[in-house]
PDB file of C-alpha atoms and ligand atoms in Angstrom:
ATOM      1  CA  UNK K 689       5.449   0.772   6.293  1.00  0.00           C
ATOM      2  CA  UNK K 690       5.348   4.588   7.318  1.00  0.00           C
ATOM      3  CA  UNK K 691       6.424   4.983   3.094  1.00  0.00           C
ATOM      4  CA  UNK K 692       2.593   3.347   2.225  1.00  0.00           C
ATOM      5  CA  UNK K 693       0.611   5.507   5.321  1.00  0.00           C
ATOM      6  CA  UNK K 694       2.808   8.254   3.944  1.00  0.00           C
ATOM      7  CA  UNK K 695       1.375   8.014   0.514  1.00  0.00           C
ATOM      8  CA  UNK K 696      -1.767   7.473   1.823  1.00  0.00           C
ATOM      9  CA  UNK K 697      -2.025  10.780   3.518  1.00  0.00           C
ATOM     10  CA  UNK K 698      -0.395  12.591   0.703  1.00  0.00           C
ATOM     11  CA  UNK K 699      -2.843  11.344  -2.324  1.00  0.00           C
ATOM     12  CA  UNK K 700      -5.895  11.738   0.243  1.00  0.00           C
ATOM     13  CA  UNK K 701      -6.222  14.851  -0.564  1.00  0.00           C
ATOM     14  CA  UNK K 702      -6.503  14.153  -4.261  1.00  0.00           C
ATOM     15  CA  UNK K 703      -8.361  10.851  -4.273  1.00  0.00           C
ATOM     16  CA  UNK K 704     -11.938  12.763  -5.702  1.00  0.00           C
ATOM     17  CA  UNK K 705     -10.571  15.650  -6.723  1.00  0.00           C
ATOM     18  CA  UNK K 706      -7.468  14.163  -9.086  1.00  0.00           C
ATOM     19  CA  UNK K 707      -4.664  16.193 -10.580  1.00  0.00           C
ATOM     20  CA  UNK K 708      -2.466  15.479 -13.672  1.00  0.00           C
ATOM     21  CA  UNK K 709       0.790  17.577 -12.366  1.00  0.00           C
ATOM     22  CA  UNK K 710       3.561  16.725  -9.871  1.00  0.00           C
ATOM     23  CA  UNK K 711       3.627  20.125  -8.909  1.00  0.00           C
ATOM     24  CA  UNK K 712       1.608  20.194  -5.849  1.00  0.00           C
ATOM     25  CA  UNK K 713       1.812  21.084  -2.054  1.00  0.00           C
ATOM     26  CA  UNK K 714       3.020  17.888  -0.596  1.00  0.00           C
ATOM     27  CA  UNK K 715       2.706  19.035   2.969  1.00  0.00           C
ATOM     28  CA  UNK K 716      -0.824  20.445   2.275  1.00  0.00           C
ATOM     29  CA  UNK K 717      -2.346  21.136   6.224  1.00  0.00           C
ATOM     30  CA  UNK K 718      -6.171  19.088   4.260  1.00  0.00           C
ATOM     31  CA  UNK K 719      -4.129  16.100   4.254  1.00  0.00           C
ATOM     32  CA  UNK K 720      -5.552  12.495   6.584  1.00  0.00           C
ATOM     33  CA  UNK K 721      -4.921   9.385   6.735  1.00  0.00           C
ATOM     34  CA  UNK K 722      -7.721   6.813   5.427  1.00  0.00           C
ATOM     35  CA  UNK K 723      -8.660   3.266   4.720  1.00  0.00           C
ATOM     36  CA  UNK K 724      -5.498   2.606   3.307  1.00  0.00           C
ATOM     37  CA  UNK K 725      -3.581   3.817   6.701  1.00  0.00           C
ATOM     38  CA  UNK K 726      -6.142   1.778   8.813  1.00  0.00           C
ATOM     39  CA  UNK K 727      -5.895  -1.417   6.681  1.00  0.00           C
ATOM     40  CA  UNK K 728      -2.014  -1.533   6.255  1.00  0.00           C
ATOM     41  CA  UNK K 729      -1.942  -1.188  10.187  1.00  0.00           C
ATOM     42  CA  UNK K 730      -4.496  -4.108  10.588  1.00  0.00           C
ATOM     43  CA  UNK K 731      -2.401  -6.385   8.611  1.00  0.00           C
ATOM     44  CA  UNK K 732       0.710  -5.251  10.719  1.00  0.00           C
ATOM     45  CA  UNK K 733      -0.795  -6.135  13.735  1.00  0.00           C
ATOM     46  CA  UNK K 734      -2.176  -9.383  12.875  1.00  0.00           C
ATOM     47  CA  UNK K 735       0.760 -10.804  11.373  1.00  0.00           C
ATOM     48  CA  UNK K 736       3.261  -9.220  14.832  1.00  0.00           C
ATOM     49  CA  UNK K 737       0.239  -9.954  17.773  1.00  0.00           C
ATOM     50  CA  UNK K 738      -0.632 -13.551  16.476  1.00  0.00           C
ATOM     51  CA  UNK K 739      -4.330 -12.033  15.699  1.00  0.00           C
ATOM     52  CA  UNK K 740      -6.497 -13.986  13.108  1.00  0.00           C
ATOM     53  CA  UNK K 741      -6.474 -11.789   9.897  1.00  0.00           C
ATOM     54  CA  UNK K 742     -10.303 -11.626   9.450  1.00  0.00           C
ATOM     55  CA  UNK K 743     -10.470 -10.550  13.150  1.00  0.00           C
ATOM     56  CA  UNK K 744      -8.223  -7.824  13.036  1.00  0.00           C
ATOM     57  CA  UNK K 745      -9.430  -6.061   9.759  1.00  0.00           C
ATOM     58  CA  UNK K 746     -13.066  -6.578  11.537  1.00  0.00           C
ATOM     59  CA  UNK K 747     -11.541  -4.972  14.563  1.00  0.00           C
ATOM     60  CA  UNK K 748      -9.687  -1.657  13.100  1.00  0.00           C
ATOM     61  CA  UNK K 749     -12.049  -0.894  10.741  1.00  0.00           C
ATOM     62  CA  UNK K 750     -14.778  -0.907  13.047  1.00  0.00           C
ATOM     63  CA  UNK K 751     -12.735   1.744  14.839  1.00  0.00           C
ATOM     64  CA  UNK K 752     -12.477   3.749  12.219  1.00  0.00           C
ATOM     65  CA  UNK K 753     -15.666   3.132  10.002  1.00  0.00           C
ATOM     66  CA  UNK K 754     -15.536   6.171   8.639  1.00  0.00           C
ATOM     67  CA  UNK K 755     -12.270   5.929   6.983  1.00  0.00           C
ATOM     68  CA  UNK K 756     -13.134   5.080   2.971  1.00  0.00           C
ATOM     69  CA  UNK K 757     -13.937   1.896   2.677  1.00  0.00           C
ATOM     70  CA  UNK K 758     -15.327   0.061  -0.367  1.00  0.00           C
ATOM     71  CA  UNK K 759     -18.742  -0.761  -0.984  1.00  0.00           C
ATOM     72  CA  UNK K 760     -18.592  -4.758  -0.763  1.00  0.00           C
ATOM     73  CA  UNK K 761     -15.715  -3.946   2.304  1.00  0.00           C
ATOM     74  CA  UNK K 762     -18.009  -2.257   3.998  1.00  0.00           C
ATOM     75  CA  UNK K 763     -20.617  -4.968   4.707  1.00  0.00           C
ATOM     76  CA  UNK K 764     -17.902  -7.334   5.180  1.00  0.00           C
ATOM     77  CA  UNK K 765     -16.553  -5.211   8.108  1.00  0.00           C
ATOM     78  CA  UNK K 766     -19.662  -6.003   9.713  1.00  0.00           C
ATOM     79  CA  UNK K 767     -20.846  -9.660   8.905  1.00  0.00           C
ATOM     80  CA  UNK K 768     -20.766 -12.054  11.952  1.00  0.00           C
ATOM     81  CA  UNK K 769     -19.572 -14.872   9.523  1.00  0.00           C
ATOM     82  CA  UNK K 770     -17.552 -12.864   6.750  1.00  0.00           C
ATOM     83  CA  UNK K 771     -16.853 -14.719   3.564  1.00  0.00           C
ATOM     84  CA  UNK K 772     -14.980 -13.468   0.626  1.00  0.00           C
ATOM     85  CA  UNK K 773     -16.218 -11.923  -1.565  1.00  0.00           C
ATOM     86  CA  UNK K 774     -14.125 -12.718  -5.023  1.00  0.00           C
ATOM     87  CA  UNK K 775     -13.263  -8.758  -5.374  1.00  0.00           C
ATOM     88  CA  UNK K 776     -10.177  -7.760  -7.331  1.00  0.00           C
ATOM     89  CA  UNK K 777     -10.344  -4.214  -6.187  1.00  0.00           C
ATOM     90  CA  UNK K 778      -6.945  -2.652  -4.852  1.00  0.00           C
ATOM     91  CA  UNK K 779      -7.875  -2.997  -1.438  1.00  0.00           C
ATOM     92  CA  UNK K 780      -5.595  -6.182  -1.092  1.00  0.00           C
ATOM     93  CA  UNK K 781      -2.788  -4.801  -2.741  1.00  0.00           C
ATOM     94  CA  UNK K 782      -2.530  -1.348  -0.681  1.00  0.00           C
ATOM     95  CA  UNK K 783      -2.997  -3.162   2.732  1.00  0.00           C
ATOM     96  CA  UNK K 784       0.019  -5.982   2.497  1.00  0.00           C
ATOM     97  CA  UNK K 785       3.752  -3.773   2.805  1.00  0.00           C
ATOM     98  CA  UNK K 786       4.178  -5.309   5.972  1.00  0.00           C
ATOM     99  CA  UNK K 787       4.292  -8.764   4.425  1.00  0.00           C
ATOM    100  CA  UNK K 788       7.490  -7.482   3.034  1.00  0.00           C
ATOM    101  CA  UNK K 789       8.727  -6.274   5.533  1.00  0.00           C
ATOM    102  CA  UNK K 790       8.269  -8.954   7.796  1.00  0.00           C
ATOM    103  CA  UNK K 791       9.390 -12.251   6.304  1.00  0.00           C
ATOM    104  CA  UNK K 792      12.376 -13.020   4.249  1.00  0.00           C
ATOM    105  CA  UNK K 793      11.976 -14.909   1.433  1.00  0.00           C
ATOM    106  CA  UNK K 794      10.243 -15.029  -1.658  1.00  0.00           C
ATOM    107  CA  UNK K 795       7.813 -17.828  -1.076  1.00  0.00           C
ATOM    108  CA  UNK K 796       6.972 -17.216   2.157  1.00  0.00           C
ATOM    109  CA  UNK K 797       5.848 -13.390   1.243  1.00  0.00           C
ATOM    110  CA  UNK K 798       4.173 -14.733  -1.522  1.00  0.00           C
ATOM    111  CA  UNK K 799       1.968 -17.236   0.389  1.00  0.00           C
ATOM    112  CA  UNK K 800       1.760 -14.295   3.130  1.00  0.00           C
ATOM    113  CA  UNK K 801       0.415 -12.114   1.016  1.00  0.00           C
ATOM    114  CA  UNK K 802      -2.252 -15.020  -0.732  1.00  0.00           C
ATOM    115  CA  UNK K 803      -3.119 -15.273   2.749  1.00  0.00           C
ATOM    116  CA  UNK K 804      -3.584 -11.647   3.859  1.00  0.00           C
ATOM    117  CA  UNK K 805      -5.611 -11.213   0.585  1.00  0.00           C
ATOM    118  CA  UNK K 806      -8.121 -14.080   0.292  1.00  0.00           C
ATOM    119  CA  UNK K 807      -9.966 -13.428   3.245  1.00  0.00           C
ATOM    120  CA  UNK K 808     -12.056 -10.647   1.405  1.00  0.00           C
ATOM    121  CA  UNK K 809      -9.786 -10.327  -2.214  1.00  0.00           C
ATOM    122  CA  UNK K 810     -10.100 -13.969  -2.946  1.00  0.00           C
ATOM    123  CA  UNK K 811     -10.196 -13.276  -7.205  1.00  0.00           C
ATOM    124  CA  UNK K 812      -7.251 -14.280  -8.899  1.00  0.00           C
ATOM    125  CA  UNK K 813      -6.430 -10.449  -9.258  1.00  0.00           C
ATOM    126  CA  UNK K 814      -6.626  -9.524  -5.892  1.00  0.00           C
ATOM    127  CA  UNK K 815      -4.590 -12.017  -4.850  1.00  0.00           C
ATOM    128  CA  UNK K 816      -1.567 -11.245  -7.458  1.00  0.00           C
ATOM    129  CA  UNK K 817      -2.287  -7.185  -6.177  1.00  0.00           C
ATOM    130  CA  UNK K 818      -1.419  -8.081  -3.076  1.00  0.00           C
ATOM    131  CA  UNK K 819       1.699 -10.349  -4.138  1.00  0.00           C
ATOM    132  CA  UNK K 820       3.243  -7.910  -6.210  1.00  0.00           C
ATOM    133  CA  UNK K 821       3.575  -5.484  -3.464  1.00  0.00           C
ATOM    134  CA  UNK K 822       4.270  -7.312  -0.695  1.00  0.00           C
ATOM    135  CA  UNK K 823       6.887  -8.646  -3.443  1.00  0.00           C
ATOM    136  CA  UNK K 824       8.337  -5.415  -4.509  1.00  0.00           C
ATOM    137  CA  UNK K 825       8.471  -4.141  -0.557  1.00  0.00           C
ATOM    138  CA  UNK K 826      11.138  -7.434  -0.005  1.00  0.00           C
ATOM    139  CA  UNK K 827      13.005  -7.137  -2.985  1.00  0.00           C
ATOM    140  CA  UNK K 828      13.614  -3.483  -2.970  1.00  0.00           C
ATOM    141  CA  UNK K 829      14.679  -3.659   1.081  1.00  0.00           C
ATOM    142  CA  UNK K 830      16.871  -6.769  -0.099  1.00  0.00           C
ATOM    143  CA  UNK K 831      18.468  -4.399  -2.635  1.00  0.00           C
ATOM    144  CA  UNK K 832      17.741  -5.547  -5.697  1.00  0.00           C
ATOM    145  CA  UNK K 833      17.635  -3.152  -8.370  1.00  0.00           C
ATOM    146  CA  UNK K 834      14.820  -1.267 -10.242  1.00  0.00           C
ATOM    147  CA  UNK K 835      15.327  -3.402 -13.248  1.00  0.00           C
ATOM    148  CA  UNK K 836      15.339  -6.213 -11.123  1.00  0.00           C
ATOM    149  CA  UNK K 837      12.365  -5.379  -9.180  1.00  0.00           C
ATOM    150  CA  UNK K 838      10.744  -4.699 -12.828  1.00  0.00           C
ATOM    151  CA  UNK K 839      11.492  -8.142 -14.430  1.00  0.00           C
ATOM    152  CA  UNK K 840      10.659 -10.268 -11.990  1.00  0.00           C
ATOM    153  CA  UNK K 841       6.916  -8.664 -11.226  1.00  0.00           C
ATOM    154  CA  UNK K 842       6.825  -8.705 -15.073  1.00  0.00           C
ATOM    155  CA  UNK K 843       6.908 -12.249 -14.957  1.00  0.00           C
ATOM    156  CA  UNK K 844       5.728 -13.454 -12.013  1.00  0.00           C
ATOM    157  CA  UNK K 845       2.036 -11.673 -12.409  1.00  0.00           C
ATOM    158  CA  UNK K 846       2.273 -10.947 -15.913  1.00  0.00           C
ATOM    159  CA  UNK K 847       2.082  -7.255 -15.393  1.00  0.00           C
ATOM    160  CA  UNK K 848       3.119  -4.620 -18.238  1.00  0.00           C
ATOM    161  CA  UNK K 849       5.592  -2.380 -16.745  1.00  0.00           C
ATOM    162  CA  UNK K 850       7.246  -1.306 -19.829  1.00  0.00           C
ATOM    163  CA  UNK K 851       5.235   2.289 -20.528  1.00  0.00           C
ATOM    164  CA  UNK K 852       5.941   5.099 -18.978  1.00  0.00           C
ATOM    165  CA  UNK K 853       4.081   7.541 -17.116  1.00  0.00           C
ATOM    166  CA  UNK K 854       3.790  10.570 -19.161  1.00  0.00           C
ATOM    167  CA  UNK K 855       1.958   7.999 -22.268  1.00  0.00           C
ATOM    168  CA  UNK K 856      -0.192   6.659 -19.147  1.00  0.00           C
ATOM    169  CA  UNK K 857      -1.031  10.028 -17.390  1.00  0.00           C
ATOM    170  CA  UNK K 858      -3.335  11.572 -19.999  1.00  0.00           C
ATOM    171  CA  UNK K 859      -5.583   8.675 -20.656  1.00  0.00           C
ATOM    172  CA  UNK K 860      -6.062   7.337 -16.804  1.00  0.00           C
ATOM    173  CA  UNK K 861      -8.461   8.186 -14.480  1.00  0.00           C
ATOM    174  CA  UNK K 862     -10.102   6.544 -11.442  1.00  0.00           C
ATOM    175  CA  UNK K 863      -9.322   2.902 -11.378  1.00  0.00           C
ATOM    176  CA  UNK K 864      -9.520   0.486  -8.008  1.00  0.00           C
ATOM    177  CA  UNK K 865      -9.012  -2.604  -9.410  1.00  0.00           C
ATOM    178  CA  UNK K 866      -5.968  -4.209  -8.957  1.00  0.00           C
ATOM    179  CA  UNK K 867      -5.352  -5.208 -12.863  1.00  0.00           C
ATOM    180  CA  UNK K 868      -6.014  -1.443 -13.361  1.00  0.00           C
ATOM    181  CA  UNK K 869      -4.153   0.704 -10.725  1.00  0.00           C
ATOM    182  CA  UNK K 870      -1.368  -1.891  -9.833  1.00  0.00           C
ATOM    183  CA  UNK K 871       1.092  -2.000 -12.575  1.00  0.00           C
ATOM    184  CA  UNK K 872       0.668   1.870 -12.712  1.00  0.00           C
ATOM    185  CA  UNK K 873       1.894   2.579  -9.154  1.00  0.00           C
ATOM    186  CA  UNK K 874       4.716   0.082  -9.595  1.00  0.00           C
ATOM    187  CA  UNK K 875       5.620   1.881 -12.781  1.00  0.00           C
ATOM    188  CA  UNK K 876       5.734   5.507 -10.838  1.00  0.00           C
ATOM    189  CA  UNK K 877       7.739   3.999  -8.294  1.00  0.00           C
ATOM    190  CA  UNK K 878      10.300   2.380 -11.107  1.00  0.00           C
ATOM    191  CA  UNK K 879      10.135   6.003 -12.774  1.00  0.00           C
ATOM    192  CA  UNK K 880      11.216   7.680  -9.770  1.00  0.00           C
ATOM    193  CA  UNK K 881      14.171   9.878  -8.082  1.00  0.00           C
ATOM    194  CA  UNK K 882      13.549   9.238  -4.539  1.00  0.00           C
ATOM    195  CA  UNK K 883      11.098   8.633  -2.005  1.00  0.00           C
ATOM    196  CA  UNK K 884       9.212  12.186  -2.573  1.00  0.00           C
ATOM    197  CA  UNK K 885       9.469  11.969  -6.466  1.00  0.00           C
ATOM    198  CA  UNK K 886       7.665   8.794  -6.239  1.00  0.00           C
ATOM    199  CA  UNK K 887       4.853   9.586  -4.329  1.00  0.00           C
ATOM    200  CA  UNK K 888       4.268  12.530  -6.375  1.00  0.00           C
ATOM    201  CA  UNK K 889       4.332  10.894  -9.826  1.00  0.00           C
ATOM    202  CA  UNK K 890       1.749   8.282  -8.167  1.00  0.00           C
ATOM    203  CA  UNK K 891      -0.503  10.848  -7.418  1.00  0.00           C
ATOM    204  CA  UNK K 892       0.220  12.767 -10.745  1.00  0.00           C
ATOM    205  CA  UNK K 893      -1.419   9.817 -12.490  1.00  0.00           C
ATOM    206  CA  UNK K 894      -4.824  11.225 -11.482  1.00  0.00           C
ATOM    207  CA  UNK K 895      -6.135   7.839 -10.530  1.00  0.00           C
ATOM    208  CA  UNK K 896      -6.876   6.165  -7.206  1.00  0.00           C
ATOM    209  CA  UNK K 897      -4.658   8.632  -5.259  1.00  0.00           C
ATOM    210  CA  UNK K 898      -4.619   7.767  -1.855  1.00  0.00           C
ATOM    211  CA  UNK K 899      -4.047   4.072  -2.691  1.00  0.00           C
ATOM    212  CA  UNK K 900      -1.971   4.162  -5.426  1.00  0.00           C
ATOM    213  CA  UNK K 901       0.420   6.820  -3.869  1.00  0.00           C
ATOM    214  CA  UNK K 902      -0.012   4.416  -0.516  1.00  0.00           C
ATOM    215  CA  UNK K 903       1.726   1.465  -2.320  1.00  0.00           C
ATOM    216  CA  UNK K 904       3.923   3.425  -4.629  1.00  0.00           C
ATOM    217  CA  UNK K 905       5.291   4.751  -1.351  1.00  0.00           C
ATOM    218  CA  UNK K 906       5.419   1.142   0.302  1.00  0.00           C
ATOM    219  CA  UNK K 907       7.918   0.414  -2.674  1.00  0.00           C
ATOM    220  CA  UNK K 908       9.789   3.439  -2.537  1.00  0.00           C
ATOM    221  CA  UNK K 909      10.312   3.059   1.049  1.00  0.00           C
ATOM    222  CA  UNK K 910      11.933  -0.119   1.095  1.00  0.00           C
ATOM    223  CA  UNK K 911      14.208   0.669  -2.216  1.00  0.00           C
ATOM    224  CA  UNK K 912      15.066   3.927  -0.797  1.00  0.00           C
ATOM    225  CA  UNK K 913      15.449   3.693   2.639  1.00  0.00           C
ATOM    226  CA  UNK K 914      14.870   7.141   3.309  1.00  0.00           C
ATOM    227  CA  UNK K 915      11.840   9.138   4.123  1.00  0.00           C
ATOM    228  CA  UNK K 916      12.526  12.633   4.602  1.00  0.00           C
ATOM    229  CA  UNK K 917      12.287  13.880   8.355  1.00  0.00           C
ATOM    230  CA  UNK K 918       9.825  16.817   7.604  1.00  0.00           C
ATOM    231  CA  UNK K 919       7.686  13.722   5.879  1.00  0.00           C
ATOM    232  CA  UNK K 920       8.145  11.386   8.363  1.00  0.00           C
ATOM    233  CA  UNK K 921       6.727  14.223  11.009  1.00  0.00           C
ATOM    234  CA  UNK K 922       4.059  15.886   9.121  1.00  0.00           C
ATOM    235  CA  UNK K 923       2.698  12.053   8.412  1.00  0.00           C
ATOM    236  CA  UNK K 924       3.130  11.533  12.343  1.00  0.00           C
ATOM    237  CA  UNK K 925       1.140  13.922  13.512  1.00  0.00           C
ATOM    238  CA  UNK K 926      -1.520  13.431  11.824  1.00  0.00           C
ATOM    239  CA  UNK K 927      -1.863   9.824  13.076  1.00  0.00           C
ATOM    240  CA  UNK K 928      -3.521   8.440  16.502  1.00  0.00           C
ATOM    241  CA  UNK K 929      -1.610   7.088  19.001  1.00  0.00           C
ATOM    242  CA  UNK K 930      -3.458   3.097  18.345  1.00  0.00           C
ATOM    243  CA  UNK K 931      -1.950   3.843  14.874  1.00  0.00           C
ATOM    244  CA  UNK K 932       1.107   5.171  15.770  1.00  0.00           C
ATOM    245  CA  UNK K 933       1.826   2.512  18.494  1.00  0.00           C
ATOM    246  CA  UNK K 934       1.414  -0.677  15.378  1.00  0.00           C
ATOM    247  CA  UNK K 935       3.950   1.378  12.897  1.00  0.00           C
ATOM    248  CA  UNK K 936       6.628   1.558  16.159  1.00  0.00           C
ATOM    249  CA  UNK K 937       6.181  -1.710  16.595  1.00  0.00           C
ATOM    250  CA  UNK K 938       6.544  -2.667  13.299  1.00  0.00           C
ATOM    251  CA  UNK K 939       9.937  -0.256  12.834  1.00  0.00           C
ATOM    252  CA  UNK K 940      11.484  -1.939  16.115  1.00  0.00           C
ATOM    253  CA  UNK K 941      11.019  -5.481  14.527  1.00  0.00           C
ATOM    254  CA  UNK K 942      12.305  -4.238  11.098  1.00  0.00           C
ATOM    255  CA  UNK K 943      15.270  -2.772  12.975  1.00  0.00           C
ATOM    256  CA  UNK K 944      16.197  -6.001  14.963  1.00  0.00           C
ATOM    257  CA  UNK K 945      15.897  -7.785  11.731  1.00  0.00           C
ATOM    258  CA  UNK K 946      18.325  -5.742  10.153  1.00  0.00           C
ATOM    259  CA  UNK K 947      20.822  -5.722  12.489  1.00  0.00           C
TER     260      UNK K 947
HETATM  261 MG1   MG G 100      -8.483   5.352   0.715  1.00  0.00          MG
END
C-alpha cells in the first residue's frame, strides 16, 4: 500500500500543473500526500479495525478536509445519511490496494472491492475501477506475470490495454473517470522497468497525476516487491503519524500473511 501513497505524493506535485516527460525530480522537497493517501488509508482501516466503510471514509476525510477531494465527494463527506451517488470518477479505483492486499482470492477481492466502491462509486464504472486494481494488486503479489495481469483485466472489465504509452501520451490530458484514467495507469504499470519507472511513466501521461501515479504504484508495488529505501523514506516523512500508524499496520498483516 506504501507503492499507491507513494505515487500519490510523487504525481501531487503535477496533478494541475501536468508534464509530458519522465524526466523529472522524483524526490522534489513540493511533494504531499492528498486525497488519494487519505482515502487508501480509510479503506485500510476499515477493512483491518472492523469499521463500517461509509463511517470510516466520513471519519478520515473529515480529518483531513482539505486534502483534494471531488466535488460530489465532498458533500458526501459531510451528509448525516450519505447515499451514493452513481459517480464513475477514479476515486474508487485509487482508494482499494488494500483489498489486494488483504484477501486471497479472486472472488473475494472482487466482491471486496464492489463493496468498498458502491458506497459513493455505485456506477457500473466505478465499481469495475475499483475491481481492476484491487485485482491487479493480488495478482501481481501472487506472481503472476505482466501478460497475465494484462489478459485477465482485459477480459474481466473489458479494458483496452493493448496501446502503448508513447501513442497515448500526446493526446491525454486530465481525465478522473475511471473508463478514462484506469486502463492508462494499468498500461504504465505493464510498460514499466521497476517500481520507479512506473510511477514516472504514470505521471508522464500528463493526466490525473496524483491518482493515476497512486494506483500505477499500488500495481507496481505488489509485482515488484521493492520500493526503493530513499522512496520509502522521503514518502515517510512526509506522512502523519494517524497515517503512518494504518500503513504499519497494514505491512505487519501483509507480512504475517506471507510468511
Ligand atoms: Mg488527489
Amino acid at each position: 500500500m506504501l507503492g499507491a501513497i507513494a505515487g500519490d505524493v510523487f504525481g501531487s506535485v503535477y496533478e494541475f500543473d501536468p508534464i509530458k516527460t519522465k524526466d523529472f525530480e522524483l524526490l522534489n522537497p513540493e511533494c504531499f500526500f492528498t486525497d488519494d493517501t487519505v482515502m487508501t488509508i480509510a479503506v485500510a482501516d476499515s477493512l483491518m479495525n472492523g469499521l463500517d466503510y461509509v463511517e470510516s471514509l466520513q471519519t478520515w476525510a473529515q480529518k483531513y478536509p482539505g486534502a483534494g477531494y471531488g466535488g460530489w465527494f465532498s458533500k458526501w463527506i459531510n451528509e448525516v445519511y450519505p447515499e451514493p451517488y452513481n459517480s464513475f470518477g477514479n476515486g474508487s479505483a485509487m482508494r482499494c490496494s488494500s483489498v489486494g492486499w488483504l484477501f486471497d482470492d479472486e472472488i473475494t477481492v472482487l466482491k471486496e472491492a464492489e463493496k468498498s466502491a458502491e458506497i459513493t462509486h455505485n456506477h457500473p464504472e466505478g465499481i469495475k475501477g475499483a475491481q481492476a486494481v484491487a485485482l491487479g494488486v493480488l495478482l501481481g503479489r501472487k506472481g503472476c506475470s505482466k501478460n497475465e495481469i494484462k489478459e485477465k483485466l482485459e477480459t474481466y472489465f473489458d479494458y483496452d490495454l493493448s496501446q502503448k504509452l508513447e501513442q497515448i501520451r500526446p493526446e491525454y490530458g486530465f481525465d478522473e473517470t475511471c473508463q478514462g484514467s484506469v486502463p492508462e495507469a494499468i498500461i504504465a504499470f505493464l510498460e514499466s522497468a521497476d517500481f520507479e519507472d512506473a510511477v514516472r511513466n504514470a505521471i508522464s501521461l500528463g493526466g490525473d497525476a496524483d491518482t493515476q501515479a497512486c494506483i500505477t504504484g499500488a500495481l507496481a508495488e505488489a509485482f515488484y516487491k521493492h520500493i526503493p529505501d530513499e522512496i520509502e523514506d522521503f514518502v515517510y516523512k512526509r506522512l502523519t503519524p494517524e497515517i503512518e500508524a494504518v500503513l504499519e499496520q497494514l505491512r505487519l498483516r501483509t507480512r504475517i500473511d506471507i510468511s
